[in-house]
Amino acid sequence: MAKSSKTTITDINLGDPQYYFNRELSWLEFNDRVLHEATDPRTPLLERLKFMSIFSSNLDEFFMVRVAGLKQQLEANVRKLTPDGRTPSQQLEAISDRLRPLINEQHQHFEKVLRSQLAREGVHFLDYMDLNQEQRTYLQNYFEEQIFPVLTPLAVDPSHPFPYISNLSLNLAAVVKDPDTGEELFARVKVPKVLPRFVPLPDSLRHRKKERSAVWTGVPLEQVIAHNLESLFPGMNILEYHPFRITRNADLAVEEDEADDLLLAIEQELRKRRVSGSVVRMEIHVTMPDTVREMLMRELKLQKSDIYEVDSLLGLGDLMGLMDLPLPELKDPPWTPVVPSRLRTPSAEEEEEDLFSVICRADLLLHHPYQSFSGTVLRFITQAAHDPGVLAIKMTLYRTSGDSPILNALISAAENGKQVAVLVELKARFDEENNILWARKLEQAGVHVVYGLVGLKTHTKVVLVVRRHDNKIKRYVHIGTGNYNPKTARIYTDLGILSCRDDLGADLTDLFNFLTGYSRQRSYRKLLVAPVNLRDRFLALINREIENCRQGGTGRIVAKMNALVDPQIITTLYEASRAGVQIDLIVRGICCLRPGLPGVSENIRVISVVGRFLEHSRIYYFHNQGKEEVYIGSADWMRRNLDRRVEAVVPIEDPEIVKDLQEILAIMMADNRQAWELQPDGSYIQRHPADGTNEQCAQKILMEMAN
């Protein structure tokens, strides 16, 4: 790598807004990279539908939380500027300007490219108007038998106030005419989520002339409803109908200091979220007339800027359901995670080695989804639940699946007489209901359940197992970067370490005492813990690289994370770049740092990798004059992770694991298929193999290495 030229500029204000990208706009750039996977012809066809769905689902959450928050700031007359110098209103305007072309690109690509390509493969999205009579007759019968009983038309007139419209609901705005009075009337029909969004036609009705044999043929549910509205409004003339979809503010606002029972407070707030929350976006079809649009805007208290027109189907997030089609040739090759070699049984005749014995020999690095979650983490917790020598199990749960075998193992452990303590984070956004359900089940089984700390989210991913062996107490730990969720472990890349190091066991004991009891713990032997010492330690590690450069040595930092937002960390990285430290950042999503600025960040390079797996692992590497230090953990470089969450980052001390993590970082940085380089102006350019060179896809390479 080229050495930096020492800048002579000494009066640069590194806090100047020009040196920071806006957080919200940076996130939109990430979602644009997701959309690119949906339009990239190198991506298998059904996987392109998947990415199109993810793009839409991402936007739903963005509006429910980020846009909703900006609107609240605007209403509260918040004047504080973002690090890049924008007001809430300026951010909302910039979001709208950047987002509308992306949404138009998404819908145009679906209509003009994907639908025809899918049709050539036997997957037909039909419009109701294109159906033949036999197909229409079938759907009429289907409507009467399966759809009609579920529907509830809601009139809007002086005796029927405008109905509450639920978050993310797809609806039909119907205009009907009373033939007796000539009066035009308005009604709302909700498209029910309990039915499939795309109604499939039976095998006998799939095929049409001049088309290859159909694998699947379907019609949007809202069109089936729309063309059978006469059944809902008998005796009325159906004049017009128009689909629309709304998004509401869905963030929870819990006053923890005033809540005697956090579980009850969260439950009450969830109920309010279902029936309240201001509308922050309405999606409509471009054909909706002004009269209907203005009436909806008035009733939903929306501005023109809140309306998003599309010339296609609304709610493309529902395309994810098509991933179940039996067309493996249109999907990524299937991947089965492997069990690490140290945990494999040599032969069918040999008994599986005790996992605790394996851990005692040396620390074990886990890399999901390349390595099996069930064969490692789940096995660790399940064995602990049934091992007669295990006395206690303690763990944190931020997100998990609704049918999690981990939670069943914890219940079994409690039933087996072990001390089991679980911190269930009730404030994990959009998983609150699931976490409340499991918290109650765990409590009923005798598990000690703690609901988190006031003012802090417990985001750390740790397990502590206390075991007696040969009359000695030994502690085993798992410290990871990802949630204890078997489902997401198949699609998120995450790291974890299994260890029985005494210092880590002691640190986790102190951490759990902090989480479940009263503790003012200010120092840990090895762990970096937020909000205690994590920020200061990261800053110290960066500053050490700066000092090494200033003393005539070399400085090197490589960091992989989900997001880089924290202004203090960014300023310190700028200082490191100016001192000559070479910095490579692998940031999947939001990055507010501007790389490549002369005199400020010319020694900083940023890439983002977007592929079939969601990059979720965090790795932090510091050269330290050849005495390299590598850390993994749950924290990104964001204010919330450093100051408002409980996080744990662990130093890796096994030299072989340090090499493994360095290799992972090197593979990610060499990616020329799914890596995007962040430019000084905030745009991203996707890498492509140079002429005569091979494609280097990091995720594909890591799958091959796992085997």
XYZ file of C-alpha atoms in Angstrom:
707
model
C 0.000 0.000 0.000
C 1.229 3.491 -0.751
C 2.595 5.482 2.142
C 0.763 8.679 2.921
C 2.294 12.074 2.376
C 2.443 13.950 5.652
C 0.120 16.914 5.301
C 1.291 20.352 6.322
C -2.239 21.458 7.064
C -2.503 22.037 10.813
C -5.632 24.132 11.171
C -8.212 21.663 9.864
C -11.342 21.420 12.010
C -12.056 17.687 11.872
C -15.501 18.313 13.311
C -16.513 20.382 10.291
C -19.797 19.085 8.775
C -18.141 18.743 5.355
C -16.218 15.724 6.655
C -19.313 13.687 7.537
C -21.939 11.895 5.510
C -25.523 12.013 6.669
C -26.564 8.853 8.487
C -29.956 8.531 6.789
C -28.626 9.182 3.299
C -25.800 6.712 3.874
C -28.384 4.082 4.795
C -30.249 4.802 1.549
C -26.985 4.169 -0.310
C -26.798 0.788 1.407
C -30.338 -0.043 0.325
C -29.393 1.022 -3.201
C -26.675 -1.657 -3.083
C -29.355 -4.146 -2.056
C -31.450 -3.037 -5.015
C -28.466 -3.539 -7.309
C -28.433 -7.227 -6.356
C -32.066 -7.333 -7.530
C -31.139 -5.854 -10.913
C -27.760 -7.547 -11.447
C -28.120 -10.246 -14.142
C -25.359 -12.239 -12.415
C -27.726 -12.821 -9.490
C -29.951 -15.919 -9.951
C -33.463 -14.931 -10.968
C -35.402 -15.893 -7.842
C -32.632 -14.419 -5.696
C -33.258 -11.158 -7.521
C -36.876 -11.322 -6.362
C -35.577 -11.913 -2.844
C -33.407 -8.794 -2.942
C -36.311 -6.805 -4.375
C -38.355 -7.940 -1.386
C -35.558 -7.055 1.055
C -35.274 -3.582 -0.490
C -38.979 -2.976 0.215
C -38.918 -4.468 3.717
C -35.859 -2.378 4.571
C -37.702 0.750 3.479
C -40.711 -0.142 5.628
C -38.532 -0.225 8.732
C -36.679 2.913 7.644
C -39.938 4.846 7.498
C -41.359 3.303 10.681
C -38.300 4.312 12.704
C -35.934 6.770 11.038
C -38.357 8.927 9.035
C -40.866 8.794 11.888
C -38.162 10.018 14.264
C -37.261 12.911 11.998
C -40.916 13.914 11.763
C -41.161 13.885 15.546
C -38.082 16.111 15.748
C -39.670 18.472 13.256
C -42.896 18.651 15.275
C -40.914 19.237 18.467
C -38.990 22.050 16.774
C -35.650 20.358 17.396
C -32.893 22.674 16.214
C -29.819 20.539 16.833
C -27.913 19.844 13.635
C -26.546 16.460 12.628
C -22.747 16.062 12.365
C -23.094 16.782 8.639
C -24.939 20.029 9.453
C -28.547 19.241 8.507
C -31.828 20.075 10.201
C -34.649 17.491 10.411
C -36.520 19.199 7.572
C -33.416 19.244 5.374
C -32.911 15.538 6.023
C -36.510 14.712 5.141
C -36.216 16.669 1.904
C -32.924 14.973 1.013
C -34.398 11.543 1.785
C -37.318 12.194 -0.525
C -35.077 13.434 -3.335
C -32.788 10.404 -3.111
C -35.468 7.800 -2.531
C -38.036 8.535 -5.223
C -35.728 7.644 -8.143
C -34.739 4.412 -6.355
C -38.371 3.382 -5.860
C -39.123 4.180 -9.490
C -36.116 2.097 -10.568
C -37.287 -0.827 -8.433
C -40.821 -0.891 -9.837
C -39.753 -0.294 -13.412
C -37.274 -3.146 -13.222
C -39.870 -5.479 -11.751
C -42.430 -4.632 -14.431
C -40.216 -4.365 -17.494
C -37.477 -6.886 -16.775
C -38.198 -9.395 -14.035
C -41.774 -10.256 -14.973
C -40.818 -11.167 -18.537
C -37.696 -13.069 -17.466
C -39.703 -15.020 -14.901
C -42.350 -15.796 -17.512
C -39.694 -17.360 -19.719
C -38.890 -19.669 -16.803
C -42.539 -20.607 -16.277
C -43.327 -18.165 -13.437
C -46.207 -15.931 -14.484
C -47.429 -12.855 -12.601
C -50.731 -12.218 -14.368
C -53.027 -9.227 -14.173
C -56.703 -10.004 -13.701
C -57.564 -8.200 -16.921
C -55.388 -10.649 -18.891
C -57.183 -13.770 -17.660
C -59.374 -15.895 -19.838
C -62.947 -16.680 -18.836
C -62.104 -20.074 -17.388
C -59.459 -18.554 -15.127
C -61.805 -15.755 -14.060
C -64.525 -18.238 -13.197
C -62.103 -20.163 -11.019
C -61.040 -16.983 -9.176
C -64.664 -15.910 -8.718
C -65.371 -19.200 -6.986
C -62.165 -18.891 -4.993
C -63.227 -15.404 -3.932
C -66.632 -16.554 -2.758
C -65.249 -19.531 -0.836
C -61.910 -18.309 0.546
C -61.727 -14.517 0.443
C -65.217 -13.086 0.833
C -65.823 -14.471 4.350
C -62.657 -12.750 5.600
C -63.339 -9.274 4.186
C -64.931 -6.378 6.067
C -65.875 -3.386 3.898
C -65.877 -0.142 5.884
C -68.067 2.722 4.671
C -67.049 6.334 5.200
C -69.934 8.786 5.631
C -71.414 10.990 8.367
C -72.520 7.938 10.342
C -69.332 5.968 9.676
C -66.148 7.858 10.620
C -62.962 7.215 8.685
C -61.655 3.844 9.900
C -58.333 3.162 11.566
C -55.936 1.777 8.969
C -53.287 -0.513 10.369
C -49.575 -0.224 9.794
C -48.201 -1.731 6.565
C -51.679 -2.706 5.447
C -52.587 -2.921 1.784
C -56.037 -1.491 1.088
C -58.506 -0.716 -1.657
C -60.129 2.688 -1.775
C -63.468 1.921 -3.436
C -65.857 4.501 -4.866
C -69.401 3.225 -5.367
C -72.626 4.854 -6.542
C -76.068 4.367 -5.071
C -78.323 3.839 -8.139
C -81.368 5.082 -6.233
C -79.930 8.408 -5.024
C -77.087 8.889 -7.480
C -74.812 9.594 -4.521
C -71.160 8.613 -4.787
C -69.859 6.900 -1.664
C -66.407 5.919 -0.397
C -65.403 2.687 1.333
C -62.179 1.069 2.417
C -61.476 -2.649 1.975
C -58.436 -4.100 3.707
C -56.523 -6.771 1.803
C -56.193 -9.478 4.482
C -52.682 -10.565 5.467
C -53.972 -13.977 6.539
C -54.317 -14.979 2.871
C -51.535 -15.451 0.295
C -50.638 -12.168 -1.397
C -50.465 -13.917 -4.768
C -53.328 -16.297 -5.522
C -52.030 -19.306 -7.483
C -54.051 -20.870 -10.268
C -54.396 -24.664 -10.284
C -52.271 -26.777 -12.632
C -55.069 -27.209 -15.149
C -55.456 -23.426 -15.584
C -51.817 -22.356 -15.544
C -51.045 -22.746 -19.222
C -51.888 -20.232 -21.886
C -51.250 -20.247 -25.606
C -47.756 -19.330 -26.790
C -46.315 -19.827 -23.300
C -44.006 -22.566 -22.099
C -45.309 -24.918 -19.418
C -45.974 -22.903 -16.301
C -44.405 -23.824 -12.982
C -46.456 -21.218 -11.161
C -49.118 -18.769 -12.277
C -50.657 -16.292 -9.886
C -52.700 -13.125 -9.590
C -52.344 -10.416 -6.926
C -54.905 -10.887 -4.168
C -55.990 -7.238 -4.298
C -56.944 -7.624 -7.970
C -59.089 -10.662 -7.203
C -60.872 -8.619 -4.530
C -61.189 -5.559 -6.739
C -62.853 -7.490 -9.571
C -65.383 -8.993 -7.197
C -66.386 -5.894 -5.264
C -70.014 -6.334 -6.345
C -70.267 -9.115 -3.757
C -69.192 -6.702 -1.027
C -71.502 -3.868 -2.139
C -74.621 -5.572 -3.522
C -76.971 -3.275 -5.368
C -74.300 -0.593 -5.769
C -72.494 0.436 -8.928
C -68.712 0.063 -8.608
C -67.215 3.209 -10.120
C -63.525 2.827 -9.306
C -61.039 1.297 -6.913
C -57.471 2.216 -6.069
C -54.885 0.349 -3.988
C -52.983 2.185 -1.281
C -50.636 1.184 1.514
C -49.633 3.106 4.629
C -46.684 3.111 7.014
C -46.954 4.306 10.594
C -44.528 5.374 13.297
C -43.803 2.060 15.013
C -41.089 2.986 17.497
C -41.768 2.301 21.156
C -41.633 5.108 23.689
C -41.309 3.623 27.172
C -40.576 5.815 30.175
C -38.458 3.229 31.962
C -37.754 5.396 34.990
C -41.492 5.628 35.654
C -42.308 1.978 34.902
C -42.661 -0.177 37.995
C -42.914 -3.266 35.786
C -40.952 -3.076 32.553
C -42.647 -6.176 31.125
C -46.084 -4.625 31.663
C -44.942 -1.264 30.306
C -43.652 -2.844 27.089
C -46.873 -4.846 26.659
C -48.963 -1.706 27.051
C -46.801 0.200 24.589
C -47.100 -2.639 22.063
C -50.876 -2.442 22.293
C -50.677 1.293 21.682
C -48.379 0.730 18.714
C -51.039 -1.489 17.094
C -53.752 1.153 17.344
C -51.801 4.395 17.189
C -48.719 5.837 15.600
C -48.984 8.666 13.121
C -48.902 7.808 9.426
C -45.534 8.706 7.898
C -45.952 7.400 4.345
C -48.692 6.459 1.917
C -47.931 4.452 -1.216
C -50.417 4.734 -4.055
C -50.696 3.740 -7.687
C -50.060 6.561 -10.151
C -53.612 6.228 -11.487
C -55.273 7.299 -8.230
C -57.300 10.461 -8.997
C -56.779 13.672 -7.058
C -60.178 13.466 -5.373
C -59.408 10.138 -3.705
C -55.817 11.071 -2.982
C -56.757 14.341 -1.308
C -59.451 12.701 0.784
C -56.972 10.079 2.063
C -54.338 12.741 2.730
C -56.854 14.789 4.704
C -58.091 11.883 6.795
C -54.609 10.472 7.434
C -53.108 13.934 8.073
C -50.502 13.618 5.342
C -48.576 16.149 3.292
C -47.850 15.854 -0.406
C -44.255 14.937 0.448
C -45.533 11.839 2.317
C -47.064 10.341 -0.840
C -45.077 7.873 -2.926
C -46.498 6.977 -6.340
C -45.618 3.711 -8.071
C -46.506 2.333 -11.464
C -46.548 -1.287 -10.395
C -47.730 -3.529 -7.582
C -47.644 -2.085 -4.092
C -45.889 -3.965 -1.317
C -43.185 -5.806 -3.227
C -41.885 -7.121 0.076
C -44.394 -9.938 -0.418
C -42.275 -11.292 -3.278
C -40.259 -13.209 -0.678
C -42.992 -15.854 -0.707
C -41.947 -16.890 -4.205
C -38.615 -18.199 -2.858
C -40.439 -21.430 -1.987
C -40.990 -22.282 -5.658
C -39.353 -25.598 -6.661
C -36.868 -24.011 -9.053
C -33.390 -24.680 -7.629
C -31.740 -23.644 -10.894
C -33.030 -20.088 -10.310
C -31.594 -19.855 -6.797
C -28.173 -19.767 -5.213
C -26.663 -23.224 -4.847
C -27.827 -24.679 -1.531
C -25.416 -24.328 1.355
C -25.213 -26.701 4.313
C -23.105 -25.360 7.193
C -20.328 -27.688 8.285
C -19.300 -28.784 11.759
C -15.774 -27.567 12.662
C -13.181 -30.311 12.291
C -12.404 -30.339 16.021
C -16.019 -31.207 16.773
C -16.493 -33.912 14.155
C -16.776 -37.551 15.132
C -14.002 -39.455 13.317
C -16.256 -42.395 12.435
C -19.720 -43.753 13.026
C -18.310 -46.324 15.456
C -16.597 -43.743 17.660
C -18.445 -41.865 20.372
C -18.824 -38.095 20.043
C -16.196 -36.322 22.131
C -17.328 -34.287 25.085
C -17.555 -30.638 23.966
C -16.138 -29.323 27.235
C -13.019 -31.431 26.732
C -12.570 -29.973 23.251
C -12.825 -26.425 24.596
C -10.338 -27.178 27.371
C -7.645 -28.054 24.825
C -7.818 -24.675 23.069
C -10.175 -21.841 22.233
C -12.490 -22.573 19.308
C -13.438 -19.953 16.704
C -16.893 -20.286 15.134
C -17.864 -18.676 11.832
C -21.520 -18.807 10.832
C -23.183 -19.639 8.482
C -20.123 -21.336 7.060
C -19.988 -23.435 10.214
C -23.047 -24.994 11.774
C -24.827 -23.066 14.505
C -26.695 -26.161 15.691
C -23.489 -28.206 15.722
C -21.636 -25.633 17.824
C -23.524 -23.021 19.840
C -26.736 -25.012 20.195
C -24.719 -28.136 21.041
C -22.813 -26.157 23.702
C -25.979 -24.942 25.412
C -27.838 -28.254 25.033
C -24.948 -30.268 26.447
C -24.683 -27.840 29.334
C -28.413 -28.267 30.024
C -28.023 -32.033 30.430
C -24.473 -32.396 31.747
C -24.684 -33.526 35.400
C -21.557 -31.523 36.211
C -23.020 -28.196 35.083
C -24.225 -26.085 37.995
C -25.336 -22.883 36.272
C -26.039 -21.369 32.856
C -26.285 -17.636 32.271
C -26.902 -15.942 28.934
C -28.201 -12.834 27.223
C -30.973 -12.971 24.610
C -31.522 -10.042 22.272
C -33.312 -11.752 19.382
C -34.188 -15.404 18.897
C -36.604 -17.441 16.814
C -40.137 -18.192 17.949
C -39.449 -21.917 18.115
C -35.903 -21.659 19.430
C -34.309 -24.941 20.553
C -31.992 -22.830 22.716
C -34.869 -21.708 24.879
C -36.128 -25.276 25.135
C -32.645 -26.289 26.273
C -32.679 -23.574 28.948
C -36.058 -24.792 30.180
C -34.673 -28.338 30.325
C -31.690 -27.078 32.291
C -33.951 -25.455 34.871
C -36.041 -28.616 35.089
C -32.810 -30.554 35.647
C -32.146 -28.464 38.727
C -29.498 -26.154 37.357
C -29.338 -22.455 38.151
C -30.386 -20.717 34.929
C -30.392 -16.947 34.507
C -31.364 -15.260 31.259
C -31.402 -11.582 30.438
C -34.176 -11.116 27.867
C -33.988 -7.731 26.172
C -37.594 -6.608 25.909
C -36.644 -3.504 23.946
C -35.248 -5.360 20.901
C -37.093 -3.457 18.173
C -39.878 -5.456 16.442
C -39.038 -8.542 18.520
C -40.664 -7.262 21.700
C -43.714 -9.530 21.509
C -41.658 -12.633 20.811
C -39.315 -11.841 23.693
C -42.195 -11.255 26.102
C -43.696 -14.627 25.159
C -40.453 -16.474 25.829
C -39.720 -14.503 28.991
C -42.988 -15.739 30.488
C -42.322 -19.347 29.425
C -38.837 -19.225 30.917
C -40.156 -17.815 34.184
C -42.808 -20.520 34.400
C -40.057 -23.140 34.056
C -38.111 -21.691 36.974
C -35.545 -19.696 35.008
C -34.367 -16.447 36.591
C -35.384 -13.862 33.991
C -34.104 -10.298 33.981
C -35.540 -7.738 31.564
C -32.545 -5.486 30.997
C -31.277 -2.282 32.524
C -33.006 1.074 32.756
C -31.840 3.316 29.959
C -29.745 0.632 28.253
C -30.420 -2.098 25.725
C -28.551 -5.310 26.416
C -27.162 -6.113 22.993
C -24.227 -8.284 24.008
C -24.136 -11.958 22.918
C -22.671 -14.039 25.733
C -23.161 -17.382 27.502
C -21.512 -18.469 30.753
C -21.559 -22.114 31.868
C -20.329 -23.027 35.361
C -19.296 -26.669 35.644
C -17.784 -28.886 38.322
C -15.211 -31.450 37.149
C -12.865 -33.456 39.406
C -14.058 -31.364 42.368
C -12.955 -28.165 40.634
C -15.146 -25.362 39.300
C -14.478 -24.325 35.715
C -16.225 -21.680 33.664
C -16.895 -21.991 29.932
C -17.936 -19.061 27.764
C -19.352 -18.254 24.370
C -18.873 -14.663 23.216
C -20.226 -13.769 19.790
C -21.192 -11.116 17.305
C -24.654 -12.443 16.433
C -27.965 -13.264 18.035
C -28.774 -16.684 19.455
C -31.183 -17.312 16.613
C -30.872 -20.584 14.662
C -32.818 -19.132 11.723
C -30.810 -15.971 11.156
C -27.599 -17.945 11.819
C -28.185 -19.534 8.403
C -28.176 -16.193 6.563
C -26.123 -13.800 8.750
C -22.339 -13.980 8.871
C -21.267 -13.978 12.499
C -18.323 -14.979 14.643
C -18.081 -16.492 18.083
C -15.491 -17.961 20.399
C -15.825 -20.887 22.790
C -13.288 -20.707 25.606
C -12.582 -21.746 29.172
C -10.009 -19.039 29.860
C -10.162 -18.119 33.538
C -9.998 -14.384 32.859
C -12.949 -14.480 30.441
C -14.983 -16.620 32.839
C -14.312 -14.163 35.638
C -15.180 -11.202 33.411
C -18.501 -12.733 32.368
C -19.290 -13.496 36.004
C -18.772 -9.805 36.784
C -20.794 -8.789 33.734
C -23.775 -10.929 34.719
C -23.620 -9.556 38.260
C -23.803 -6.106 36.680
C -26.798 -7.160 34.569
C -28.803 -8.995 37.229
C -27.854 -7.291 40.483
C -26.355 -4.064 41.770
C -22.860 -3.352 40.516
C -20.628 -0.402 39.744
C -18.106 -2.546 37.884
C -15.634 -0.175 36.226
C -12.925 -2.512 35.013
C -12.642 -5.920 33.416
C -9.648 -8.185 33.018
C -9.980 -8.666 29.262
C -13.430 -7.709 28.017
C -14.249 -4.347 26.501
C -17.717 -3.583 27.856
C -20.099 -0.780 26.938
C -21.019 1.570 28.407
C -18.156 1.038 30.894
C -14.824 0.988 29.055
C -15.515 0.140 25.407
C -15.365 3.668 23.960
C -12.210 4.602 25.885
C -10.446 1.377 24.939
C -11.229 1.708 21.232
C -10.010 5.305 21.259
C -6.864 4.228 23.100
C -6.197 1.486 20.537
C -6.536 3.958 17.649
C -4.383 6.536 19.440
C -1.685 3.922 20.025
C -1.435 3.422 16.252
C -1.197 7.204 15.861
C 1.619 7.406 18.402
C 3.489 4.542 16.757
C 3.477 6.457 13.464
C 4.577 9.663 15.118
C 7.475 7.784 16.702
C 8.664 6.673 13.272
C 6.965 3.281 13.235
C 4.018 2.009 11.253
C 0.319 2.090 12.015
C -2.355 -0.208 10.653
C -6.054 -0.639 11.461
C -8.550 -2.965 9.806
C -12.113 -2.969 11.110
C -15.216 -4.817 9.944
C -18.612 -3.747 11.239
C -22.217 -3.055 10.307
C -22.137 0.712 10.733
C -19.710 3.571 11.424
C -21.523 6.621 12.766
C -19.880 7.819 16.003
C -18.354 11.317 15.464
C -15.615 10.873 18.074
C -14.432 7.604 16.554
C -14.543 9.162 13.061
C -12.553 12.222 14.189
C -9.935 9.974 15.779
C -9.695 7.889 12.592
C -9.138 11.121 10.650
C -6.333 11.994 13.072
C -4.881 8.525 12.539
C -4.973 8.949 8.769
C -3.216 12.307 9.019
C -0.517 10.679 11.169
C 0.074 8.060 8.451
C -1.894 5.120 9.842
C -3.138 2.890 7.013
C -6.834 2.137 7.629
C -9.147 -0.296 5.850
C -12.791 -0.345 6.896
C -15.327 -2.987 5.857
C -18.656 -1.361 6.677
C -21.750 -3.163 5.413
C -24.298 -0.402 5.933
C -24.128 3.168 7.200
C -20.755 4.912 6.993
C -20.611 8.581 7.950
C -16.831 8.832 7.438
C -15.602 10.374 4.173
C -12.575 8.481 2.866
C -9.940 9.702 0.451
C -9.980 13.407 1.355
C -6.524 15.000 0.897
C -5.062 16.096 4.216
C -7.866 14.413 6.149
C -8.548 10.812 5.164
C -6.370 9.912 2.197
C -5.109 6.858 4.112
C -8.597 5.503 4.767
C -10.350 3.098 2.420
C -13.933 1.891 2.910
C -15.692 -1.007 1.241
C -19.120 -2.580 1.697
C -19.859 -6.210 0.864
C -23.440 -7.134 -0.054
C -24.107 -10.758 -0.976
C -26.275 -13.796 -0.346
C -25.427 -13.640 3.377
C -25.935 -10.514 5.474
C -22.514 -9.395 6.720
C -23.043 -9.048 10.459
C -19.717 -9.971 12.107
C -17.502 -7.381 13.793
C -13.710 -7.707 13.760
C -11.214 -5.073 14.922
C -7.515 -5.409 14.071
C -4.673 -3.187 15.366
C -1.078 -3.707 14.188
C 0.564 -2.512 17.430
C 4.103 -2.518 16.004
C 3.831 -6.196 15.122
C 2.283 -7.277 18.418
C -1.056 -7.570 16.705
C -4.321 -7.340 18.608
C -7.630 -8.604 17.229
C -11.062 -8.263 18.804
C -14.534 -9.595 17.979
C -17.837 -8.680 19.588
C -21.332 -7.298 19.402
C -20.608 -3.579 19.029
C -20.503 -1.353 15.968
C -18.844 2.052 16.037
C -22.090 3.895 16.739
C -23.071 6.128 19.639
C -25.818 3.760 20.676
C -23.421 0.790 20.844
C -20.734 2.677 22.740
C -22.935 4.659 25.137
C -26.516 3.362 25.285
C -26.177 -0.418 25.068
C -24.536 -3.184 27.014
C -21.966 -4.645 24.613
C -19.031 -7.018 24.980
C -15.954 -7.174 22.764
C -13.343 -9.848 23.445
C -9.616 -9.855 22.614
C -8.468 -12.943 20.751
C -5.258 -14.352 22.227
C -4.867 -17.698 20.482
C -2.282 -17.072 17.691
C -3.986 -19.526 15.325
C -7.354 -17.815 15.728
C -5.709 -14.426 15.214
C -4.383 -15.749 11.880
C -7.831 -17.072 10.967
C -9.422 -13.675 11.597
C -6.712 -11.892 9.636
C -7.376 -14.271 6.766
C -11.100 -13.498 6.870
C -10.340 -9.777 6.733
C -7.928 -10.257 3.830
C -10.489 -12.282 1.882
C -13.130 -9.607 2.425
C -10.791 -6.816 1.306
C -9.819 -8.737 -1.853
C -13.442 -9.240 -2.954
C -14.013 -8.019 -6.512
C -17.525 -9.394 -7.009
C -19.726 -8.118 -4.191
C -17.541 -5.374 -2.718
C -18.349 -1.699 -3.238
C -15.812 1.100 -2.727
C -17.017 4.249 -0.971
C -15.984 7.396 -2.831
C -15.196 10.803 -1.294
C -18.499 12.172 -2.647
C -20.569 9.471 -0.887
C -21.257 7.311 -3.919
C -20.260 3.654 -4.111
C -18.599 1.945 -7.069
C -18.846 -1.812 -7.339
C -15.616 -3.653 -7.954
C -15.234 -5.884 -10.996
C -12.390 -8.243 -11.851
C -9.702 -6.576 -13.923
C -9.095 -8.007 -17.376
C -7.359 -11.330 -17.139
C -8.018 -11.763 -13.423
C -10.333 -14.155 -11.656
C -13.466 -13.246 -9.774
C -12.905 -13.185 -6.025
C -16.215 -13.527 -4.172
C -15.471 -13.493 -0.444
C -18.555 -15.410 0.652
C -18.041 -18.061 -1.994
C -14.383 -18.460 -0.989
C -15.326 -18.825 2.675
C -17.871 -21.519 1.795
C -15.209 -23.416 -0.137
C -12.752 -23.077 2.750
C -15.325 -24.360 5.248
C -15.669 -27.585 3.301
